[in-house]
Amino acid sequence: ERGKRMTTEELFQDYFTEEDVARLMGMSVSGLRNRISSGKDHPPFVGRGKAKRFPKADFKKWERARIVHQKNK
């Protein structure tokens, strides 16, 4: 519908929050923030300052690229 304003939920439906990503990575939000601020490997995000959003598709690509396959001994 023309002129309809999108809700915040609609705008960010394709994004994870910091809380979502921290839970998926098995760490605390502060651990995720530390990882980002120290330059350690972290999923791609958009935003500035404290308002970070992680595109779901990019997170899934980032996660798949880090799958470790163990060889049978």
XYZ file of N, CA and C in Angstrom, residues 11-25 32 43-46 51-61 63:
96
model
N 11.196 -3.504 9.136
C 12.463 -3.012 8.592
C 13.617 -3.956 8.887
N 13.595 -4.582 10.053
C 14.723 -5.405 10.485
C 14.439 -6.899 10.480
N 13.424 -7.344 9.741
C 13.085 -8.763 9.735
C 14.184 -9.641 9.135
N 15.049 -9.076 8.308
C 16.131 -9.837 7.692
C 17.447 -9.711 8.455
N 17.361 -9.192 9.676
C 18.556 -8.956 10.482
C 18.439 -9.623 11.851
N 19.604 -10.063 12.370
C 19.692 -10.530 13.746
C 20.125 -9.354 14.621
N 19.724 -9.384 15.877
C 20.216 -8.419 16.859
C 21.503 -8.955 17.470
N 22.174 -8.124 18.263
C 23.363 -8.597 18.984
C 23.006 -9.763 19.894
N 21.863 -9.683 20.531
C 21.427 -10.753 21.426
C 21.238 -12.060 20.668
N 20.630 -11.978 19.487
C 20.430 -13.175 18.654
C 21.771 -13.812 18.298
N 22.694 -12.986 17.805
C 23.990 -13.489 17.345
C 24.796 -14.058 18.506
N 24.788 -13.372 19.628
C 25.519 -13.877 20.791
C 24.980 -15.252 21.184
N 23.661 -15.403 21.212
C 23.050 -16.687 21.572
C 23.438 -17.764 20.558
N 23.383 -17.441 19.269
C 23.740 -18.402 18.227
C 25.205 -18.816 18.303
N 26.062 -17.886 18.754
C 27.492 -18.176 18.865
C 27.858 -18.779 20.217
N 30.562 -10.824 22.553
C 30.457 -10.481 21.133
C 30.976 -9.067 20.900
N 30.995 -11.913 12.797
C 30.086 -11.839 11.649
C 29.912 -10.403 11.159
N 29.628 -10.247 9.873
C 29.417 -8.900 9.327
C 28.162 -8.250 9.911
N 28.243 -6.940 10.078
C 27.099 -6.204 10.619
C 26.986 -4.845 9.962
N 25.842 -4.235 10.158
C 25.617 -2.861 9.706
C 25.231 -2.043 10.922
N 24.139 0.485 17.987
C 23.038 -0.038 17.173
C 23.583 -0.878 16.025
N 23.820 -2.163 16.300
C 24.344 -3.066 15.279
C 23.263 -4.065 14.894
N 23.175 -4.328 13.599
C 22.278 -5.357 13.085
C 23.110 -6.261 12.188
N 22.835 -7.545 12.254
C 23.594 -8.546 11.517
C 22.686 -9.164 10.455
N 22.963 -8.902 9.163
C 22.116 -9.488 8.116
C 22.102 -11.017 8.240
N 20.924 -11.596 8.282
C 20.800 -13.043 8.484
C 21.534 -13.837 7.410
N 21.387 -13.449 6.157
C 22.041 -14.182 5.067
C 23.552 -14.122 5.198
N 24.095 -12.954 5.556
C 25.541 -12.808 5.712
C 26.046 -13.588 6.916
N 25.255 -13.611 7.997
C 25.661 -14.386 9.174
C 25.749 -15.861 8.821
N 24.755 -16.360 8.095
C 24.752 -17.780 7.736
C 25.931 -18.133 6.842
N 26.289 -17.257 5.892
C 27.476 -17.480 5.048
C 28.740 -17.482 5.895
N 29.041 -18.125 9.068
C 29.046 -19.313 9.917
C 29.441 -20.561 9.123
